[in-house]
Short mmCIF file of C-alpha atoms and ligand atoms in Angstrom, two decimals:
data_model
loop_
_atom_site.label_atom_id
_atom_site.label_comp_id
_atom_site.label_asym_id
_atom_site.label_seq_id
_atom_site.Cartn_x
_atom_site.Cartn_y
_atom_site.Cartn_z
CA UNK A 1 -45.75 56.29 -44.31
CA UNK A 2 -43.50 56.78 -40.96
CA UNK A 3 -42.51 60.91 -40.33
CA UNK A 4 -38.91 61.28 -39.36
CA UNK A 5 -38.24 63.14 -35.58
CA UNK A 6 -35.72 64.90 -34.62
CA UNK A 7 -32.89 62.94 -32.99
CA UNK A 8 -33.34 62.30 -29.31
CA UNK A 9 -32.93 59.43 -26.82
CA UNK A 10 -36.57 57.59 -27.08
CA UNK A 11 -37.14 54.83 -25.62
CA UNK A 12 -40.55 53.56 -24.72
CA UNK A 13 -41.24 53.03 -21.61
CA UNK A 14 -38.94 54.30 -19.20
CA UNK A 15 -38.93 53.45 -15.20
CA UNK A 16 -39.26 56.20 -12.78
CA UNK A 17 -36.76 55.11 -10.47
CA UNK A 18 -35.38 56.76 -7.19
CA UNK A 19 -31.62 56.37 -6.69
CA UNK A 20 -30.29 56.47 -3.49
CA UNK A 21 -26.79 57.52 -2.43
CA UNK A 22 -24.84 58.93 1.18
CA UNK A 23 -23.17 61.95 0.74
CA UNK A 24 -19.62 62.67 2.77
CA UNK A 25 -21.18 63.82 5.38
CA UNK A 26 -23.87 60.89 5.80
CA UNK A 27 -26.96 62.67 4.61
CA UNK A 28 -28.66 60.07 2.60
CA UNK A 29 -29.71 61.99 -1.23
CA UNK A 30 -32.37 60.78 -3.34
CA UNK A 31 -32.76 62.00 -6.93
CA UNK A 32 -35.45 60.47 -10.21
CA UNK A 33 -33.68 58.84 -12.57
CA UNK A 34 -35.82 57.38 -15.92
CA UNK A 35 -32.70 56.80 -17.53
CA UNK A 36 -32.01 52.73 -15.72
CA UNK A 37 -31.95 49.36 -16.64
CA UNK A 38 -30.99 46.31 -16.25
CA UNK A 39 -27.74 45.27 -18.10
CA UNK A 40 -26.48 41.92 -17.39
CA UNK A 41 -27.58 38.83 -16.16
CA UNK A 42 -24.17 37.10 -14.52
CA UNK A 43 -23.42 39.42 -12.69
CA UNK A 44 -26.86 40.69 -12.08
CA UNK A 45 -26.58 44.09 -12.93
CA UNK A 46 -28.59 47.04 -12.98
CA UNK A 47 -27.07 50.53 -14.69
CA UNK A 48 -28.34 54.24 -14.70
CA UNK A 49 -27.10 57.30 -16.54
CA UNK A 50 -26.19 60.26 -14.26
CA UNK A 51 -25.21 63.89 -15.16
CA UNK A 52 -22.51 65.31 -14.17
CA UNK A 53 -23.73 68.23 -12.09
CA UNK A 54 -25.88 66.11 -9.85
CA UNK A 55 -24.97 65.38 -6.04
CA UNK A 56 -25.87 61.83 -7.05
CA UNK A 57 -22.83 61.78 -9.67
CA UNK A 58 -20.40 62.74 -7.04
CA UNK A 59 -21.79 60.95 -3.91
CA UNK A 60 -21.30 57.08 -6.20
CA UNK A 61 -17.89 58.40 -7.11
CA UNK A 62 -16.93 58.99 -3.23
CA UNK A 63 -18.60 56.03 -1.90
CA UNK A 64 -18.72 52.92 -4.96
CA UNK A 65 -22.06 52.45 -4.25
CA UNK A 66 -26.18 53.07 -4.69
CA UNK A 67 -29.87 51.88 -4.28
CA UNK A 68 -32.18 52.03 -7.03
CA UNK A 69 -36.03 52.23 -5.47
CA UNK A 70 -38.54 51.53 -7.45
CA UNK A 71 -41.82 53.77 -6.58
CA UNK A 72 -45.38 53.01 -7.29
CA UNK A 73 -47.90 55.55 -9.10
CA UNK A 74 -49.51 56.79 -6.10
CA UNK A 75 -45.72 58.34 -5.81
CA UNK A 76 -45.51 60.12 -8.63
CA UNK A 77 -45.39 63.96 -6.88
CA UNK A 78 -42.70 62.61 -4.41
CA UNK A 79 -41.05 61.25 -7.63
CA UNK A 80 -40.99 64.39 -9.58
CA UNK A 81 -40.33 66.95 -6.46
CA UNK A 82 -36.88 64.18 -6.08
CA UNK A 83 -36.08 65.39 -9.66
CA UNK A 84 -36.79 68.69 -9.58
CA UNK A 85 -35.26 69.81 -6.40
CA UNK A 86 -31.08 68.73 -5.50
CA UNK A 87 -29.90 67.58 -2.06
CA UNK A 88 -27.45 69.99 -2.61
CA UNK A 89 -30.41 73.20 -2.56
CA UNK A 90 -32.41 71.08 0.00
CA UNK A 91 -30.33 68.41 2.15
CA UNK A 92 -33.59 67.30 3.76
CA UNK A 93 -35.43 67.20 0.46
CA UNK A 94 -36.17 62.92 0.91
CA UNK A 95 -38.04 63.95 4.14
CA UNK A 96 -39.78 67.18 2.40
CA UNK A 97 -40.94 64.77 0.07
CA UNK A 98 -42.77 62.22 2.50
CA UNK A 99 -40.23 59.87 1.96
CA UNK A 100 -38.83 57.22 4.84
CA UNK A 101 -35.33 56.13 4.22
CA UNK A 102 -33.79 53.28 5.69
CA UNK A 103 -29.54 52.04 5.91
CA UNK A 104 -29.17 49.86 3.12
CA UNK A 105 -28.19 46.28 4.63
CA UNK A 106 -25.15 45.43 2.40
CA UNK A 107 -24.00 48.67 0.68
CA UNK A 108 -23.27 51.94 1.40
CA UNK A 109 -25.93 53.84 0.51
CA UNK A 110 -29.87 54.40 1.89
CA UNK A 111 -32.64 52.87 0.71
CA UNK A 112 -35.96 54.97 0.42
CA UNK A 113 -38.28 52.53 2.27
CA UNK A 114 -41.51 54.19 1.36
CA UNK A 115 -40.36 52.50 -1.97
CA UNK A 116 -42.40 48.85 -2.24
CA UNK A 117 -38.60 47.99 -4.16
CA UNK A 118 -35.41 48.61 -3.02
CA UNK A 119 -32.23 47.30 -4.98
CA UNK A 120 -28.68 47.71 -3.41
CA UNK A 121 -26.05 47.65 -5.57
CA UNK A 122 -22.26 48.03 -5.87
CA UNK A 123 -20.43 50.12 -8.34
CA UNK A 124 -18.53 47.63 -10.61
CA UNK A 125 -17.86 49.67 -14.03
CA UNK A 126 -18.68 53.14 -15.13
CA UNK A 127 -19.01 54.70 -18.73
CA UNK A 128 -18.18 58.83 -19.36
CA UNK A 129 -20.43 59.23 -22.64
CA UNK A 130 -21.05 63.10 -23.12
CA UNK A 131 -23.05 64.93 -20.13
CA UNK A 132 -24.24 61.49 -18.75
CA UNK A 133 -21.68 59.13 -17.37
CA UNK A 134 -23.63 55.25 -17.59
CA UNK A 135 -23.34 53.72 -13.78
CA UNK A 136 -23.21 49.93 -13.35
CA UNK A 137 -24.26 48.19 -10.00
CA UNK A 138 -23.57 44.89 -9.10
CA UNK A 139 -26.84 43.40 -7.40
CA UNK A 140 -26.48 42.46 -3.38
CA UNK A 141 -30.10 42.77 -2.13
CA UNK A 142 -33.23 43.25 -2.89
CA UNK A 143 -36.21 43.81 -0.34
CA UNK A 144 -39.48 44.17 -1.38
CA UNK A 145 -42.88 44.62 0.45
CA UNK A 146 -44.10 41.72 1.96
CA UNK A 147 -47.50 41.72 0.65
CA UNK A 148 -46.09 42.24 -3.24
CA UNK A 149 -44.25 38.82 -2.98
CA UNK A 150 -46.09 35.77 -4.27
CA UNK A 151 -45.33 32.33 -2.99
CA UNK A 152 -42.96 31.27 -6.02
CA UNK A 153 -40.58 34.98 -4.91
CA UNK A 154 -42.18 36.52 -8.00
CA UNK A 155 -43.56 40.52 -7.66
CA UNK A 156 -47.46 41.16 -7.84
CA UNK A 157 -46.94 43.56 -10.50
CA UNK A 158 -50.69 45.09 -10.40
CA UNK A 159 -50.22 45.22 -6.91
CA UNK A 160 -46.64 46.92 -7.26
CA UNK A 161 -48.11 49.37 -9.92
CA UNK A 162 -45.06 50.44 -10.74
CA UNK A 163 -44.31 54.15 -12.01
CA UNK A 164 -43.34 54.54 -15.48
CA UNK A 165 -42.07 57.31 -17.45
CA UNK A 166 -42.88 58.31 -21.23
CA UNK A 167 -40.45 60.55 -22.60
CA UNK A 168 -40.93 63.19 -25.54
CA UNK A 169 -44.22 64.09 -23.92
CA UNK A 170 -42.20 64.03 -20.24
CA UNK A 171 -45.30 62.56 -18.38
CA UNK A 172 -45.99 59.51 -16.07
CA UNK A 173 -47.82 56.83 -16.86
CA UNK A 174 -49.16 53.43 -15.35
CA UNK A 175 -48.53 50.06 -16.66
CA UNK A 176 -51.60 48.27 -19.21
CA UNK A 177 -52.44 44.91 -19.40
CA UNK A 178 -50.46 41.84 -19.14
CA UNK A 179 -50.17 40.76 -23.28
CA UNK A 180 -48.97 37.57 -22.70
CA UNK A 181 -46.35 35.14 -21.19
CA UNK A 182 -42.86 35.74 -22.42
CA UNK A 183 -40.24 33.04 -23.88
CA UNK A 184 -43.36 31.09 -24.69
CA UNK A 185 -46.39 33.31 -27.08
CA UNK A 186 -43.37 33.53 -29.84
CA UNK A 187 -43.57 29.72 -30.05
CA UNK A 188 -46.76 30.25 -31.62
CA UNK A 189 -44.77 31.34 -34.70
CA UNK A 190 -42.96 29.06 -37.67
C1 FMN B 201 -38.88 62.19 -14.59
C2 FMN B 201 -37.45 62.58 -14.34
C3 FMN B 201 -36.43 61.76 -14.79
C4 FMN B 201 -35.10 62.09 -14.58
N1 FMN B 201 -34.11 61.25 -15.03
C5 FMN B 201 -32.82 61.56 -14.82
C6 FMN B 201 -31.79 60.66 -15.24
O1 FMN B 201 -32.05 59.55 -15.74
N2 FMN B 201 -30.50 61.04 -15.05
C7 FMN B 201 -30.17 62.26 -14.48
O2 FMN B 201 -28.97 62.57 -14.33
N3 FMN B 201 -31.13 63.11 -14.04
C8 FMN B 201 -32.44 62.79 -14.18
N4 FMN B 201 -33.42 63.62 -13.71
C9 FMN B 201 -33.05 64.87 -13.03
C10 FMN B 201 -32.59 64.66 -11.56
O3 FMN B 201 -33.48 63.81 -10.89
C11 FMN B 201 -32.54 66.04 -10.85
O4 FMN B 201 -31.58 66.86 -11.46
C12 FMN B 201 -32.30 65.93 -9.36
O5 FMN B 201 -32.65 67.16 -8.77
C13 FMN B 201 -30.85 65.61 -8.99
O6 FMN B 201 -30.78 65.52 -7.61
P1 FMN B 201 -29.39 65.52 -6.82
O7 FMN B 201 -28.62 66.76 -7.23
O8 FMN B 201 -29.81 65.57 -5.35
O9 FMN B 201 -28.66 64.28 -7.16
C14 FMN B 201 -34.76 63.30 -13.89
C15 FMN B 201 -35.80 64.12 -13.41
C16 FMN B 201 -37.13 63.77 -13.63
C17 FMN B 201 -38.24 64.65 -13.11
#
């Protein structure tokens, strides 16, 4: 028997990503965003759903462009203070948080160096759906912490231990175990 919830948008599990954008006056903003993914593979693209009323919305309308910075569990109060509190209450609320930020190299918009991953990307397309409108970055750079990368470029993902967000019960979470190599176990089958 399966009990039927209320509609909402679930979807298990969610990152707990930092986005970083400039604001017209230069101050680099930082706000948590669980609602990102990746959405295309040629271009690379990554996308994230902003509401309106954030200084995030209207700082990648002005400048075309963000960083999405992917922060590890040992993060997580930085993380939520960045999504409770808006650059636009506390313009120095990256640096209240602990957080270093950094130029990005190729776009225009910081990068939160603290974070072990830091994706630059430049807005190519943009969907208004209701109170969220869905951002999509093209991919120019990615840096991540030397001592994450293995020798073939791959991440160290126990090593990353990334943060990840499980909505409905709005808390964060670690990753589990590996289950098993992808685009191969399935062979198993038929
Ligand atoms: C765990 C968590 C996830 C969040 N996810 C999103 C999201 O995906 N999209 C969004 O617009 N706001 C999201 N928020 C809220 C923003 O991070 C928050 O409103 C932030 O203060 C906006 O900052 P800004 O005004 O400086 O851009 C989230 C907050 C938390 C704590």
């Amino acid at each position: 028997m399966k009990k039927v919830l209320k509609p909402q948008p679930m979807l298990f599990p969610m990152p707990a990503v930092l986005v970083g954008t400039y604001c017209d006056d230069g101050n680099p903003d930082a706000m948590t965003a669980a609602w990102a993914a990746a959405c295309c593979h040629k271009p690379f693209c990554l996308g994230v759903a902003i509401r309106q009323n954030r200084l995030t919305y209207a700082n990648l309308k002005a400048k075309g462009a963000f960083t999405i910075n992917v922060p590890s569990t040992s993060q997580a109060e930085a993380v939520d203070y960045l999504g409770i509190v808006s650059g636009r209450d506390r313009p120095d609320k990256i640096a209240v948080a602990g957080m270093e930020v950094d130029k990005g190299e190729v776009v225009d918009a910081p990068i939160i160096s603290s974070c072990p991953v830091n994706v630059e990307c430049e807005l190519i397309g943009e969907l208004e759906i209701g109170s969220h409108t869905w951002f999509v970055g093209e991919v120019k750079h990615i840096r991540a912490d030397e001592e994450l990368v293995e020798h073939d470029g791959t991440l160290n993902i126990s090593d990353l231990d990334p943060l990840v967000y499980a909505t409905s019960v709005a808390q964060y979470w670690s990753l589990g175990k590996p289950v098993g190599k992808a685009f191969n176990m399935g062979k198993k089958i038929g």
